[in-house]
Amino acid sequence: MSNIGFIGVGIMGAPMAGHLQAAGHQLYLVSHSSPLPQELLDGGAIECATRTEVAEKSDIIFIMVPDTPQVEETLFAEDGVENGLSAGKTVVDMSSISPSATKDFAAAIEDIGCDYLDAPVSGGEVGAKAASLTIMVGGKHEVFERIKPLFELMGQNITLVGDVGAGQTCKISNQIIVALTIEAVSEALLFASKAGVDPAQVRNALMGGFAGSKILEVHGERMINRTFNPGFRIALHQKDLNLALENARQLGVSLPNTATAQELFNACDKDDDHSAMVKALEQLAKHQVADS
């Protein structure tokens, strides 16, 4: 069993850390913007005073925070992880952040004699709780193989995509597909509903065909039932699409439909689940999907 630090025990981080704890690993946590989950503390997790202390007491440090600046702060602030590292430890960033910044962070950590993986995830709160996350990893093969048993406690589809930063590039690609598919499902269900056909029955019919998808299954149901409490907040998806559009500009690649999805998100409540993109299209149609 390993001594594991886990920084960022929020909506997704808490259940992910819980799976590691349930497997018998000792967790070291630090409170930041909100109190630590009581269930982790009751299960034996030890609260540390600083992120530096988490790194000092842990062999492997997982990070699961919202964005690039938060990862940088977690690693390199005065009380950051870097100051508690010693040679041979491993940092695993499971946040979704900039690929180029990831490469810079990894280089700084590797200079200390430590290993670094970027391992962003897909699957949302549901996948985190079910330990069914897709985990996209960038880094050295031997480090990946060493950490993979821990990934397997949190996810099912686990892939070493390439070198450091490749995991983040893969996650951005994932978020492009997810955003555009949410937009497509929104349009389809809105079209059916406006035409006077029950969108729930349309969804059921399409689930078994070529148009079937996890997003039609999960988010299509959210659109019909009007359950937009966040599994993955629009604000976070917009952050990922910003990364997509920024990196696309650097690469000289045009992503017109990604830009459209971002604009639709702009018209929505940023604290809603990303399935609530449908609301922007409903405003344009002056019709709600659940109405038929």
GROMACS .gro file of C-alpha atoms in nm:
model
  292
    1MET     CA    1   0.000   0.000   0.000
    2SER     CA    2   0.117   0.354  -0.078
    3ASN     CA    3   0.115   0.689   0.095
    4ILE     CA    4  -0.087   0.904  -0.144
    5GLY     CA    5  -0.144   1.276  -0.143
    6PHE     CA    6  -0.461   1.397  -0.311
    7ILE     CA    7  -0.503   1.771  -0.365
    8GLY     CA    8  -0.843   1.877  -0.493
    9VAL     CA    9  -1.118   1.666  -0.336
   10GLY     CA   10  -1.417   1.835  -0.495
   11ILE     CA   11  -1.708   1.696  -0.697
   12MET     CA   12  -1.485   1.452  -0.884
   13GLY     CA   13  -1.173   1.443  -0.670
   14ALA     CA   14  -1.352   1.324  -0.356
   15PRO     CA   15  -1.489   0.999  -0.504
   16MET     CA   16  -1.162   0.938  -0.690
   17ALA     CA   17  -0.966   0.972  -0.366
   18GLY     CA   18  -1.228   0.754  -0.197
   19HIS     CA   19  -1.156   0.466  -0.435
   20LEU     CA   20  -0.786   0.485  -0.351
   21GLN     CA   21  -0.868   0.487   0.018
   22ALA     CA   22  -1.106   0.192  -0.016
   23ALA     CA   23  -0.822  -0.009  -0.170
   24GLY     CA   24  -0.619   0.040   0.147
   25HIS     CA   25  -0.395   0.332   0.054
   26GLN     CA   26  -0.318   0.600   0.312
   27LEU     CA   27  -0.443   0.941   0.203
   28TYR     CA   28  -0.292   1.277   0.291
   29LEU     CA   29  -0.518   1.574   0.218
   30VAL     CA   30  -0.514   1.951   0.258
   31SER     CA   31  -0.811   2.184   0.292
   32HIS     CA   32  -0.811   2.475   0.050
   33SER     CA   33  -1.131   2.647  -0.064
   34SER     CA   34  -1.372   2.423   0.127
   35PRO     CA   35  -1.368   2.174   0.417
   36LEU     CA   36  -1.241   1.824   0.348
   37PRO     CA   37  -1.506   1.554   0.291
   38GLN     CA   38  -1.588   1.401   0.625
   39GLU     CA   39  -1.621   1.053   0.477
   40LEU     CA   40  -1.253   1.058   0.375
   41LEU     CA   41  -1.146   1.177   0.719
   42ASP     CA   42  -1.365   0.912   0.883
   43GLY     CA   43  -1.198   0.653   0.659
   44GLY     CA   44  -0.855   0.741   0.793
   45ALA     CA   45  -0.732   1.022   0.569
   46ILE     CA   46  -0.487   1.256   0.742
   47GLU     CA   47  -0.534   1.631   0.709
   48CYS     CA   48  -0.214   1.828   0.648
   49ALA     CA   49  -0.155   2.195   0.712
   50THR     CA   50  -0.005   2.274   0.370
   51ARG     CA   51   0.045   2.128   0.025
   52THR     CA   52   0.414   2.107   0.106
   53GLU     CA   53   0.334   1.877   0.398
   54VAL     CA   54   0.117   1.659   0.171
   55ALA     CA   55   0.415   1.614  -0.061
   56GLU     CA   56   0.655   1.546   0.226
   57LYS     CA   57   0.439   1.263   0.361
   58SER     CA   58   0.337   1.109   0.028
   59ASP     CA   59   0.514   0.893  -0.229
   60ILE     CA   60   0.263   0.982  -0.502
   61ILE     CA   61   0.078   1.314  -0.521
   62PHE     CA   62  -0.242   1.342  -0.726
   63ILE     CA   63  -0.372   1.685  -0.826
   64MET     CA   64  -0.732   1.747  -0.933
   65VAL     CA   65  -0.799   2.121  -0.950
   66PRO     CA   66  -0.994   2.337  -1.197
   67ASP     CA   67  -0.745   2.510  -1.428
   68THR     CA   68  -0.386   2.583  -1.526
   69PRO     CA   69  -0.327   2.866  -1.272
   70GLN     CA   70  -0.449   2.645  -0.987
   71VAL     CA   71  -0.212   2.363  -1.088
   72GLU     CA   72   0.077   2.609  -1.106
   73GLU     CA   73  -0.009   2.744  -0.761
   74THR     CA   74  -0.050   2.394  -0.618
   75LEU     CA   75   0.294   2.299  -0.744
   76PHE     CA   76   0.501   2.613  -0.707
   77ALA     CA   77   0.348   2.841  -0.443
   78GLU     CA   78   0.544   2.910  -0.126
   79ASP     CA   79   0.352   2.628   0.044
   80GLY     CA   80   0.334   2.424  -0.277
   81VAL     CA   81   0.407   2.063  -0.360
   82GLU     CA   82   0.749   2.136  -0.508
   83ASN     CA   83   0.892   2.233  -0.170
   84GLY     CA   84   0.794   1.899  -0.017
   85LEU     CA   85   0.927   1.676  -0.293
   86SER     CA   86   1.237   1.463  -0.282
   87ALA     CA   87   1.391   1.245  -0.550
   88GLY     CA   88   1.190   0.937  -0.645
   89LYS     CA   89   0.842   1.076  -0.579
   90THR     CA   90   0.575   1.101  -0.848
   91VAL     CA   91   0.334   1.384  -0.929
   92VAL     CA   92   0.020   1.296  -1.124
   93ASP     CA   93  -0.189   1.589  -1.249
   94MET     CA   94  -0.543   1.474  -1.330
   95SER     CA   95  -0.670   1.827  -1.392
   96SER     CA   96  -0.759   1.948  -1.742
   97ILE     CA   97  -0.512   2.223  -1.830
   98SER     CA   98  -0.286   2.368  -2.099
   99PRO     CA   99  -0.062   2.111  -2.274
  100SER     CA  100   0.223   2.361  -2.309
  101ALA     CA  101   0.208   2.461  -1.942
  102THR     CA  102   0.201   2.092  -1.852
  103LYS     CA  103   0.532   2.041  -2.029
  104ASP     CA  104   0.685   2.330  -1.836
  105PHE     CA  105   0.553   2.202  -1.503
  106ALA     CA  106   0.681   1.851  -1.575
  107ALA     CA  107   1.028   1.979  -1.662
  108ALA     CA  108   1.052   2.166  -1.331
  109ILE     CA  109   0.940   1.864  -1.129
  110GLU     CA  110   1.168   1.626  -1.317
  111ASP     CA  111   1.462   1.856  -1.244
  112ILE     CA  112   1.415   1.765  -0.877
  113GLY     CA  113   1.448   1.397  -0.963
  114CYS     CA  114   1.078   1.321  -0.950
  115ASP     CA  115   0.845   1.172  -1.212
  116TYR     CA  116   0.547   1.350  -1.368
  117LEU     CA  117   0.236   1.230  -1.549
  118ASP     CA  118  -0.051   1.433  -1.688
  119ALA     CA  119  -0.366   1.223  -1.666
  120PRO     CA  120  -0.686   1.420  -1.731
  121VAL     CA  121  -1.012   1.231  -1.713
  122SER     CA  122  -1.351   1.212  -1.879
  123GLY     CA  123  -1.672   1.075  -1.734
  124GLY     CA  124  -1.784   1.347  -1.497
  125GLU     CA  125  -1.918   1.300  -1.149
  126VAL     CA  126  -2.100   0.981  -1.252
  127GLY     CA  127  -1.780   0.822  -1.381
  128ALA     CA  128  -1.582   0.938  -1.077
  129LYS     CA  129  -1.830   0.778  -0.839
  130ALA     CA  130  -1.853   0.458  -1.043
  131ALA     CA  131  -1.474   0.431  -1.092
  132SER     CA  132  -1.542   0.417  -1.466
  133LEU     CA  133  -1.348   0.724  -1.578
  134THR     CA  134  -1.160   0.741  -1.905
  135ILE     CA  135  -0.803   0.841  -1.817
  136MET     CA  136  -0.577   0.992  -2.084
  137VAL     CA  137  -0.213   0.984  -1.980
  138GLY     CA  138   0.102   1.161  -2.096
  139GLY     CA  139   0.445   1.066  -1.969
  140LYS     CA  140   0.711   0.797  -1.963
  141HIS     CA  141   0.601   0.438  -2.021
  142GLU     CA  142   0.774   0.300  -1.711
  143VAL     CA  143   0.612   0.565  -1.487
  144PHE     CA  144   0.273   0.495  -1.641
  145GLU     CA  145   0.307   0.122  -1.576
  146ARG     CA  146   0.399   0.188  -1.214
  147ILE     CA  147   0.101   0.416  -1.152
  148LYS     CA  148  -0.148   0.223  -1.368
  149PRO     CA  149  -0.277   0.002  -1.080
  150LEU     CA  150  -0.387   0.322  -0.906
  151PHE     CA  151  -0.553   0.451  -1.222
  152GLU     CA  152  -0.740   0.121  -1.243
  153LEU     CA  153  -0.901   0.196  -0.907
  154MET     CA  154  -1.050   0.515  -1.054
  155GLY     CA  155  -1.119   0.431  -1.418
  156GLN     CA  156  -1.168   0.166  -1.684
  157ASN     CA  157  -1.043   0.302  -2.016
  158ILE     CA  158  -0.683   0.396  -1.936
  159THR     CA  159  -0.448   0.488  -2.221
  160LEU     CA  160  -0.092   0.612  -2.239
  161VAL     CA  161  -0.137   0.856  -2.527
  162GLY     CA  162   0.222   0.977  -2.558
  163ASP     CA  163   0.481   1.193  -2.386
  164VAL     CA  164   0.406   1.454  -2.120
  165GLY     CA  165   0.134   1.689  -2.249
  166ALA     CA  166  -0.024   1.430  -2.476
  167GLY     CA  167  -0.284   1.347  -2.214
  168GLN     CA  168  -0.395   1.709  -2.204
  169THR     CA  169  -0.411   1.730  -2.583
  170CYS     CA  170  -0.626   1.417  -2.586
  171LYS     CA  171  -0.856   1.567  -2.320
  172ILE     CA  172  -0.903   1.882  -2.525
  173SER     CA  173  -0.995   1.662  -2.823
  174ASN     CA  174  -1.243   1.481  -2.598
  175GLN     CA  175  -1.402   1.809  -2.490
  176ILE     CA  176  -1.444   1.920  -2.850
  177ILE     CA  177  -1.632   1.599  -2.929
  178VAL     CA  178  -1.845   1.622  -2.614
  179ALA     CA  179  -1.942   1.986  -2.673
  180LEU     CA  180  -2.034   1.928  -3.036
  181THR     CA  181  -2.231   1.615  -2.951
  182ILE     CA  182  -2.425   1.799  -2.678
  183GLU     CA  183  -2.506   2.062  -2.940
  184ALA     CA  184  -2.621   1.795  -3.188
  185VAL     CA  185  -2.840   1.618  -2.931
  186SER     CA  186  -2.986   1.954  -2.827
  187GLU     CA  187  -3.076   2.041  -3.186
  188ALA     CA  188  -3.227   1.699  -3.255
  189LEU     CA  189  -3.446   1.685  -2.944
  190LEU     CA  190  -3.552   2.048  -2.988
  191PHE     CA  191  -3.645   1.982  -3.351
  192ALA     CA  192  -3.851   1.676  -3.257
  193SER     CA  193  -4.025   1.852  -2.971
  194LYS     CA  194  -4.108   2.161  -3.178
  195ALA     CA  195  -4.254   1.930  -3.444
  196GLY     CA  196  -4.492   1.788  -3.183
  197VAL     CA  197  -4.319   1.453  -3.130
  198ASP     CA  198  -4.241   1.328  -2.780
  199PRO     CA  199  -3.864   1.389  -2.734
  200ALA     CA  200  -3.843   1.109  -2.478
  201GLN     CA  201  -3.969   0.860  -2.737
  202VAL     CA  202  -3.736   1.003  -3.001
  203ARG     CA  203  -3.446   0.955  -2.761
  204ASN     CA  204  -3.552   0.596  -2.691
  205ALA     CA  205  -3.573   0.518  -3.061
  206LEU     CA  206  -3.236   0.673  -3.142
  207MET     CA  207  -3.055   0.502  -2.856
  208GLY     CA  208  -3.049   0.173  -3.045
  209GLY     CA  209  -2.929   0.316  -3.374
  210PHE     CA  210  -2.625   0.480  -3.531
  211ALA     CA  211  -2.706   0.810  -3.356
  212GLY     CA  212  -2.684   0.645  -3.015
  213SER     CA  213  -2.423   0.785  -2.775
  214LYS     CA  214  -2.350   0.826  -2.407
  215ILE     CA  215  -2.442   1.191  -2.441
  216LEU     CA  216  -2.780   1.108  -2.597
  217GLU     CA  217  -2.833   0.860  -2.314
  218VAL     CA  218  -2.728   1.075  -2.017
  219HIS     CA  219  -2.757   1.435  -2.132
  220GLY     CA  220  -3.056   1.375  -2.356
  221GLU     CA  221  -3.239   1.255  -2.046
  222ARG     CA  222  -3.124   1.565  -1.856
  223MET     CA  223  -3.261   1.790  -2.131
  224ILE     CA  224  -3.598   1.616  -2.127
  225ASN     CA  225  -3.627   1.599  -1.747
  226ARG     CA  226  -3.480   1.949  -1.694
  227THR     CA  227  -3.220   1.823  -1.447
  228PHE     CA  228  -2.929   2.062  -1.496
  229ASN     CA  229  -2.764   2.034  -1.155
  230PRO     CA  230  -2.395   2.012  -1.239
  231GLY     CA  231  -2.218   1.688  -1.301
  232PHE     CA  232  -1.977   1.897  -1.510
  233ARG     CA  233  -2.030   2.272  -1.498
  234ILE     CA  234  -2.049   2.483  -1.812
  235ALA     CA  235  -1.776   2.709  -1.670
  236LEU     CA  236  -1.533   2.417  -1.669
  237HIS     CA  237  -1.627   2.306  -2.020
  238GLN     CA  238  -1.578   2.662  -2.143
  239LYS     CA  239  -1.233   2.660  -1.988
  240ASP     CA  240  -1.150   2.346  -2.190
  241LEU     CA  241  -1.288   2.494  -2.513
  242ASN     CA  242  -1.080   2.807  -2.453
  243LEU     CA  243  -0.776   2.580  -2.441
  244ALA     CA  244  -0.890   2.416  -2.766
  245LEU     CA  245  -0.934   2.747  -2.947
  246GLU     CA  246  -0.611   2.897  -2.811
  247ASN     CA  247  -0.406   2.593  -2.911
  248ALA     CA  248  -0.582   2.575  -3.248
  249ARG     CA  249  -0.475   2.935  -3.320
  250GLN     CA  250  -0.117   2.844  -3.235
  251LEU     CA  251  -0.136   2.542  -3.466
  252GLY     CA  252  -0.309   2.729  -3.748
  253VAL     CA  253  -0.613   2.500  -3.728
  254SER     CA  254  -0.972   2.622  -3.777
  255LEU     CA  255  -1.231   2.484  -3.531
  256PRO     CA  256  -1.551   2.662  -3.643
  257ASN     CA  257  -1.802   2.436  -3.470
  258THR     CA  258  -1.604   2.443  -3.146
  259ALA     CA  259  -1.628   2.821  -3.158
  260THR     CA  260  -2.005   2.796  -3.212
  261ALA     CA  261  -2.042   2.564  -2.913
  262GLN     CA  262  -1.847   2.813  -2.702
  263GLU     CA  263  -2.079   3.094  -2.809
  264LEU     CA  264  -2.384   2.887  -2.715
  265PHE     CA  265  -2.232   2.823  -2.373
  266ASN     CA  266  -2.188   3.200  -2.339
  267ALA     CA  267  -2.567   3.237  -2.334
  268CYS     CA  268  -2.608   2.989  -2.046
  269ASP     CA  269  -2.578   2.987  -1.668
  270LYS     CA  270  -2.214   2.893  -1.605
  271ASP     CA  271  -2.307   2.692  -1.294
  272ASP     CA  272  -2.546   2.462  -1.485
  273ASP     CA  273  -2.442   2.122  -1.614
  274HIS     CA  274  -2.303   2.141  -1.967
  275SER     CA  275  -2.613   1.964  -2.098
  276ALA     CA  276  -2.788   2.297  -2.035
  277MET     CA  277  -2.641   2.422  -2.364
  278VAL     CA  278  -2.985   2.322  -2.493
  279LYS     CA  279  -3.128   2.630  -2.317
  280ALA     CA  280  -2.945   2.863  -2.556
  281LEU     CA  281  -3.103   2.688  -2.855
  282GLU     CA  282  -3.442   2.687  -2.680
  283GLN     CA  283  -3.421   3.065  -2.645
  284LEU     CA  284  -3.368   3.097  -3.018
  285ALA     CA  285  -3.658   2.860  -3.095
  286LYS     CA  286  -3.886   3.004  -2.825
  287HIS     CA  287  -3.962   2.645  -2.732
  288GLN     CA  288  -3.851   2.407  -2.457
  289VAL     CA  289  -3.757   2.047  -2.531
  290ALA     CA  290  -3.987   1.909  -2.263
  291ASP     CA  291  -4.284   2.088  -2.426
  292SER     CA  292  -4.461   1.886  -2.693
   0.00000   0.00000   0.00000
